[in-house]
Structure formats: structure tokens, C-alpha cells
Amino acid sequence: MKLLGLAGLILTGTVSAQPARIPVRALANNVTPAERELDTRVRELGRAFDGEVGIAVRDVDTGFAASWHGDRFYPQQSVSKFWVALTALQRADAGRLDLDERVTVTRADLTLFHQPIAGRIGANGYTTTLGDLMFRALTQSDNTCNDIVLRHAGGPAAVREMLERNRLEGIRFGPGERLLQAGIAGLRWQPAFSHGNAFFTARDAVPAERRRAAFEHYVADPVDGATPNGIANGLARLQRGELLSPASTRRLLAIMSQTHTGPNRLRGGLEAGWTISHKTGTGQVYDGEQAGYNDIGILHAPDGHNYALAVMIGRTGTPLATRMALMQDVVRAAIAYHDAVAAEGGDR
């Protein structure tokens, strides 16, 4: 599939006073024991996992980063909702989008797969605000809510422009949920797929050879792909206030801290006093293998320190418990690193 260009353009001001960027520091000769241990542990976790996985852990404040296959592209699936929210909030900061605008969701807006808002749509639709739809898209991973926010924020082209303008490299954005999921299944999107079991019935009728080819093509070169290092960089820049106004930064992090999906993924590795703002992503399964099982987020330490994490499982048939254990172990590795730095007398 086509690689969406992410050529660097000069960042234009949705944020009035940006702090200086902190460069990434990968493992080098002058690393501390804590940094070396984190790097070793991340590599061990990635190497031991039975499947295609990429991992990135980045210390937001110092820039130190450890990764496993951190520059490979993996399917994002619903992780991409994070970039939609970022685009919408940047436009709101610039006065180009009103998140308090009231919109009416109708059955014509329905997409597919997870869309809990469908249960709220009555004969006259369901009226709420764009901000509420963004909240539902992030915390419930509601595909229909996300699609409406995406539309109001300018569509896929606007998200790609946001990524380019902010120099968020290693991130692709796909064609939208309907076209993306239909393509993975070897189908052409039809509006009827949004209702009942129509999509599943059509998918089951796709010849095995065609469906296998579509699945393999997507996994090999995901149109919505992202690199773990690229995601960790975007998360770190959000946390440092480089991408949004202070109010919008707080708003997005607060929403992501209330995510309901994936409670046993990254969130399952938290220790007392630690919190996380995160977004999950889950792809289709074909012949026992899943294309995309992810969680990304910002891990918040009790002392205010922050870590950007991305665990992207591109393809695997391992049990869900094994995948969740990997994600929890990545969180534990970051916490162990934090504690080791403190024990070394590191500057917090």
C-alpha cells in the first residue's frame, strides 16, 4: 500500500509558547546502569514474544529511549483515534472548530464494529456535542463517534496535514474506518455494511484466496501504520505541551486517563500511585491471526515524571493473556527504570 508522505514542514502556531524540544537519546557508551537495564529488558520482552511486535519506551523529560523494532510500521487500528483527537483539538485551539457545537447522530452515520452510540440513536437521532463524541471515541473507541469528529475536523487529509505540519514522522493515517476495514477483508465498502451483520455476512462470502491476499497485504504494509518510536515521540511532545494549548493538553490527557477499553493491557501493569493516559487498537482476525493488537500511552509517576509507551503487535496468534502480559511487563520495566534512576540519585 502507499506510504503516506510525512515530509517535515515548519510547525505553525497552535501553541503560543512552545518549550524547547528534547532530542531522543538512544543507548550509547555513556549510559547509566538504569538506562542499560531498561534497554536490555525491552529487547528481552520483544525477542521473547511469539509474533510481530514493536515496543518503545521514552523518558519524556530526559529524552532517553529504548525500543524493539521501533522503526517498523505496524497497524494502528483504533490507536489512530488519538491523531484524530489531536487534529480536532489543534483546530479548536486555532478557532477553526467548535467542540461545543451540537450535532445529531443518525443511523446514516453508523460505521461498523464497535459503535456503542448506536444504542442511543432513536427515531430523531441522538443529539450531543462534538466534544462528547471525541470523548466517546477515545474512551470507548466508538468508531461512529470518531468518524463524525474526523469529518468535522477536515477528514483524513486534515489529519495527514497535521502530522506533516507538526513533523510527526513515522505515522500514517488511513482512509477512514469504513474503507480501511472493508479493504482488510477484501471488500469494497457498501453503506449496508453498517447495519446488523451485513459486514460479517459479506466478509464470510469473500473467497479465501482473496481475503488472505488482502490480509497479508495490509499486515505487510499497513495504510494506517505507525512506528513505535514515532508514536512515542508524538506522545512525549503532547505531554511536554508542544502540540496543543495548555488547556487542550490537559483535556486530552484527562480524557485518555478515562479509557475503558483494554483495562488489562498497559493499565494492567500499573503500581500504586501510578496512572496512565492511553489508547488501544484492535484489528481483524483471519485464520487465527490478528492484524493489530495495541496500546499506547503516557505513564505518569507519583512524582510527576512521565514516560511515553507504545506496544504495537502487528500480527500474532498468541493467546490474549500472553499479549496483555507483554504490555503489562513493558509498564513494569518503565516503573523499574524510574525507581532505578531514583536510587542512582538521578535528577527528577
XYZ file of C-alpha atoms in Angstrom:
348
model
C 0.000 0.000 0.000
C 1.062 3.558 -0.493
C 3.263 5.214 2.108
C 1.721 8.497 3.117
C 4.388 11.197 2.963
C 5.445 12.821 6.219
C 7.886 15.399 4.927
C 8.851 17.841 7.635
C 7.269 21.266 7.441
C 7.723 24.171 9.817
C 5.446 23.895 12.851
C 2.910 26.684 12.832
C 1.451 28.139 15.944
C -1.460 26.459 17.604
C 0.569 26.803 20.804
C 1.736 30.228 21.801
C 4.929 29.390 23.670
C 6.471 26.004 22.976
C 9.213 24.598 25.203
C 12.444 23.551 23.567
C 12.269 20.068 22.106
C 14.165 17.349 23.927
C 16.106 15.144 21.485
C 15.880 11.371 21.685
C 18.813 9.742 23.465
C 19.242 6.116 22.470
C 21.682 3.711 24.102
C 25.301 4.899 23.869
C 28.604 4.358 25.663
C 27.865 6.875 28.420
C 24.549 5.396 29.554
C 23.679 4.862 33.176
C 23.088 1.364 34.603
C 19.359 2.135 34.785
C 19.238 3.089 31.104
C 21.166 -0.016 30.088
C 18.858 -2.232 32.120
C 15.744 -0.704 30.536
C 17.168 -1.180 27.059
C 18.059 -4.789 27.836
C 14.641 -5.527 29.318
C 12.727 -4.038 26.372
C 14.791 -6.127 23.960
C 14.220 -9.256 26.031
C 10.476 -8.716 26.021
C 10.347 -8.119 22.282
C 12.589 -11.056 21.446
C 10.620 -13.496 23.613
C 7.207 -12.639 22.162
C 5.756 -15.039 19.597
C 4.595 -12.603 16.956
C 5.472 -9.379 15.164
C 5.830 -6.727 17.849
C 7.335 -3.290 18.223
C 7.978 -1.614 21.573
C 9.079 1.896 22.518
C 9.644 3.423 25.948
C 10.696 7.064 26.145
C 11.545 9.172 29.164
C 9.588 12.327 28.345
C 11.807 14.654 30.357
C 15.309 13.350 29.570
C 14.675 12.017 26.076
C 16.205 8.599 26.772
C 14.507 5.950 24.648
C 14.629 2.172 24.478
C 12.927 0.191 21.739
C 12.496 -3.120 19.972
C 11.824 -2.830 16.239
C 10.932 0.763 16.999
C 11.166 1.999 13.415
C 8.993 -0.635 11.766
C 5.442 0.181 10.716
C 2.649 -1.696 12.484
C -1.141 -1.491 12.001
C -2.590 1.172 14.294
C -6.275 0.331 14.072
C -8.032 2.427 16.755
C -4.773 3.920 18.004
C -5.325 6.306 15.081
C -8.215 7.875 17.001
C -5.525 9.653 19.022
C -4.397 11.547 15.915
C -7.992 12.451 15.055
C -8.458 13.966 18.520
C -5.142 15.796 18.208
C -6.234 17.265 14.873
C -9.609 18.327 16.263
C -8.049 19.967 19.316
C -5.431 21.808 17.267
C -8.239 23.186 15.112
C -10.192 24.145 18.222
C -7.111 25.940 19.583
C -6.867 27.848 16.303
C -10.564 28.809 16.401
C -11.361 26.647 13.383
C -13.529 24.078 15.178
C -16.069 24.433 17.984
C -16.134 21.297 20.113
C -19.274 22.620 21.831
C -21.124 22.512 18.503
C -24.200 20.324 18.758
C -24.603 17.574 16.197
C -27.303 14.977 15.661
C -26.131 11.423 15.072
C -28.443 9.373 12.846
C -28.386 5.810 11.614
C -26.904 7.095 8.363
C -23.763 7.972 10.351
C -23.140 4.423 11.550
C -19.870 2.755 10.583
C -19.068 -0.786 11.741
C -17.662 -2.931 14.528
C -17.569 -1.191 17.915
C -20.088 1.689 17.966
C -21.951 1.733 21.305
C -23.541 5.076 20.430
C -25.804 3.139 18.046
C -27.917 2.153 21.043
C -28.682 5.824 21.758
C -29.978 6.670 18.289
C -33.759 6.970 18.278
C -36.257 7.953 15.612
C -34.987 11.541 15.716
C -31.344 10.610 16.097
C -29.154 11.411 19.082
C -28.016 14.983 19.686
C -24.830 15.791 21.561
C -21.641 17.852 21.133
C -18.536 17.208 19.086
C -16.584 17.239 22.333
C -18.740 14.443 23.714
C -18.247 12.434 20.533
C -14.478 12.885 20.845
C -14.678 11.701 24.461
C -16.601 8.589 23.407
C -14.232 7.932 20.505
C -11.242 7.894 22.844
C -12.640 6.304 25.997
C -14.968 3.760 24.354
C -13.174 3.505 20.990
C -16.506 4.206 19.295
C -15.947 4.097 15.537
C -19.002 6.145 14.615
C -18.164 8.912 17.086
C -14.628 9.030 15.737
C -15.845 9.163 12.144
C -18.060 12.187 12.866
C -15.247 14.039 14.649
C -12.914 13.193 11.774
C -15.405 14.600 9.267
C -15.814 17.870 11.180
C -12.040 18.181 11.606
C -11.463 18.051 7.850
C -11.241 14.335 7.072
C -8.193 12.109 6.584
C -6.389 14.794 4.566
C -6.554 17.172 7.542
C -5.016 14.575 9.847
C -2.199 13.925 7.390
C -1.606 17.664 7.076
C -1.461 17.952 10.870
C 1.123 15.164 11.045
C 3.266 16.808 8.375
C 2.980 20.307 9.799
C 3.999 19.149 13.254
C 6.768 16.935 11.919
C 5.271 13.831 13.493
C 7.253 11.312 11.500
C 6.656 7.583 11.341
C 2.866 7.988 11.389
C 0.462 7.174 8.562
C -3.254 7.862 8.545
C -5.612 5.629 6.601
C -8.744 6.322 4.544
C -11.228 6.170 7.427
C -12.808 3.252 9.266
C -15.225 2.079 6.578
C -12.744 1.877 3.711
C -9.939 0.590 5.928
C -11.857 -2.334 7.398
C -13.506 -3.255 4.110
C -10.129 -3.295 2.388
C -8.561 -5.535 5.039
C -11.386 -8.019 4.430
C -11.021 -7.922 0.641
C -14.277 -5.989 0.195
C -15.449 -2.725 -1.313
C -17.399 -0.672 1.185
C -21.191 -0.643 0.901
C -23.433 1.537 3.124
C -25.486 -1.541 4.041
C -22.443 -2.939 5.889
C -23.147 -0.523 8.767
C -26.292 -2.343 9.825
C -26.782 -5.636 11.609
C -24.497 -8.452 10.498
C -24.248 -7.304 6.890
C -20.488 -6.705 7.021
C -19.773 -10.071 8.626
C -22.013 -11.868 6.127
C -20.259 -10.190 3.211
C -16.828 -10.887 4.698
C -17.650 -14.561 5.170
C -18.543 -14.763 1.477
C -15.164 -13.419 0.295
C -13.158 -16.205 -1.396
C -10.381 -17.421 0.907
C -7.630 -16.601 -1.585
C -8.796 -13.001 -1.960
C -9.263 -12.493 1.748
C -5.847 -13.958 2.540
C -4.210 -11.695 -0.046
C -5.925 -8.594 1.372
C -4.986 -9.531 4.936
C -1.346 -10.222 4.041
C -1.084 -7.008 2.044
C -2.389 -4.978 4.965
C -0.095 -6.564 7.539
C 2.957 -6.199 5.297
C 2.372 -2.516 4.521
C -0.434 -1.080 6.673
C -2.009 2.023 5.193
C -2.737 3.174 8.753
C 0.655 2.052 10.044
C 2.875 3.749 12.586
C 6.232 3.089 14.180
C 6.509 2.659 17.952
C 9.214 5.333 18.039
C 7.042 7.732 16.044
C 4.123 7.197 18.393
C 6.288 7.614 21.495
C 7.646 10.854 20.069
C 4.122 12.188 19.473
C 3.034 11.240 22.982
C 6.111 12.835 24.523
C 5.557 16.057 22.610
C 1.932 16.132 23.711
C 2.941 15.711 27.351
C 5.546 18.480 27.051
C 2.954 20.894 25.670
C 4.445 21.176 22.189
C 1.336 20.205 20.224
C -1.655 21.826 21.939
C -2.544 24.749 24.158
C -2.165 24.033 27.897
C -5.932 23.675 28.308
C -6.275 21.296 25.360
C -3.257 19.285 26.503
C -4.848 18.799 29.910
C -8.171 17.945 28.298
C -6.762 15.260 26.015
C -4.658 13.636 28.731
C -7.608 13.671 31.129
C -9.857 12.004 28.558
C -7.261 9.330 27.788
C -6.892 8.616 31.501
C -10.557 7.525 31.454
C -10.178 4.970 28.666
C -12.442 1.970 29.282
C -11.011 -0.341 26.628
C -8.048 -2.599 27.353
C -8.041 -2.494 31.179
C -5.615 -5.429 31.219
C -3.231 -4.097 28.588
C -0.859 -1.304 29.659
C -3.144 -0.290 32.515
C -2.869 -3.782 33.973
C 0.804 -3.197 34.822
C 0.283 -0.106 36.987
C 1.547 0.028 40.548
C 0.069 2.054 43.413
C 0.233 5.795 42.753
C 0.910 5.416 39.023
C -1.630 6.398 36.351
C -1.811 6.207 32.576
C -3.443 8.122 29.718
C -3.764 5.613 26.889
C -5.466 4.488 23.677
C -5.943 0.941 22.484
C -6.222 -0.515 19.000
C -7.586 -3.900 17.920
C -7.683 -5.287 14.390
C -9.436 -8.025 12.470
C -8.699 -11.723 12.875
C -8.178 -14.054 9.945
C -7.317 -17.737 10.149
C -6.347 -17.478 13.812
C -4.102 -14.427 13.433
C -4.876 -10.849 14.413
C -3.654 -7.814 12.488
C -3.120 -5.213 15.183
C -3.386 -5.551 18.952
C -2.017 -2.379 20.505
C -1.872 0.019 23.391
C -0.087 3.353 23.555
C 0.004 5.900 26.322
C 1.727 8.220 28.744
C 2.674 6.678 32.067
C 2.531 9.155 34.951
C 4.730 8.549 38.012
C 3.660 9.626 41.509
C 6.434 12.262 41.495
C 5.217 13.823 38.229
C 7.694 12.173 35.879
C 6.274 10.836 32.603
C 7.048 8.062 30.135
C 5.697 7.582 26.612
C 4.942 3.949 25.808
C 3.919 2.131 22.645
C 3.369 -1.603 22.305
C 2.285 -2.500 18.768
C 1.565 -6.146 17.989
C 1.301 -6.267 14.226
C 0.471 -9.919 13.807
C 0.073 -12.797 16.216
C -1.981 -15.821 17.101
C -0.829 -15.964 20.712
C -3.482 -16.026 23.466
C -4.831 -12.668 24.601
C -3.446 -13.257 28.097
C 0.074 -13.518 26.658
C -0.319 -10.273 24.723
C -1.663 -8.429 27.749
C 1.156 -9.812 29.909
C 3.692 -8.379 27.452
C 2.108 -4.938 27.701
C 1.996 -5.101 31.485
C 5.662 -6.129 31.560
C 6.583 -3.076 29.470
C 4.888 -0.851 32.058
C 6.709 -2.669 34.856
C 10.009 -2.187 33.025
C 9.386 1.569 32.833
C 8.495 1.692 36.529
C 11.612 -0.308 37.423
C 13.682 2.141 35.372
C 12.108 5.072 37.188
C 12.903 3.527 40.563
C 16.458 2.669 39.491
C 17.130 6.243 38.365
C 15.882 7.498 41.720
C 18.151 5.023 43.514
C 21.101 6.245 41.436
C 20.354 9.772 42.584
C 19.151 10.891 39.173
C 17.801 14.414 38.768
C 13.995 14.374 38.866
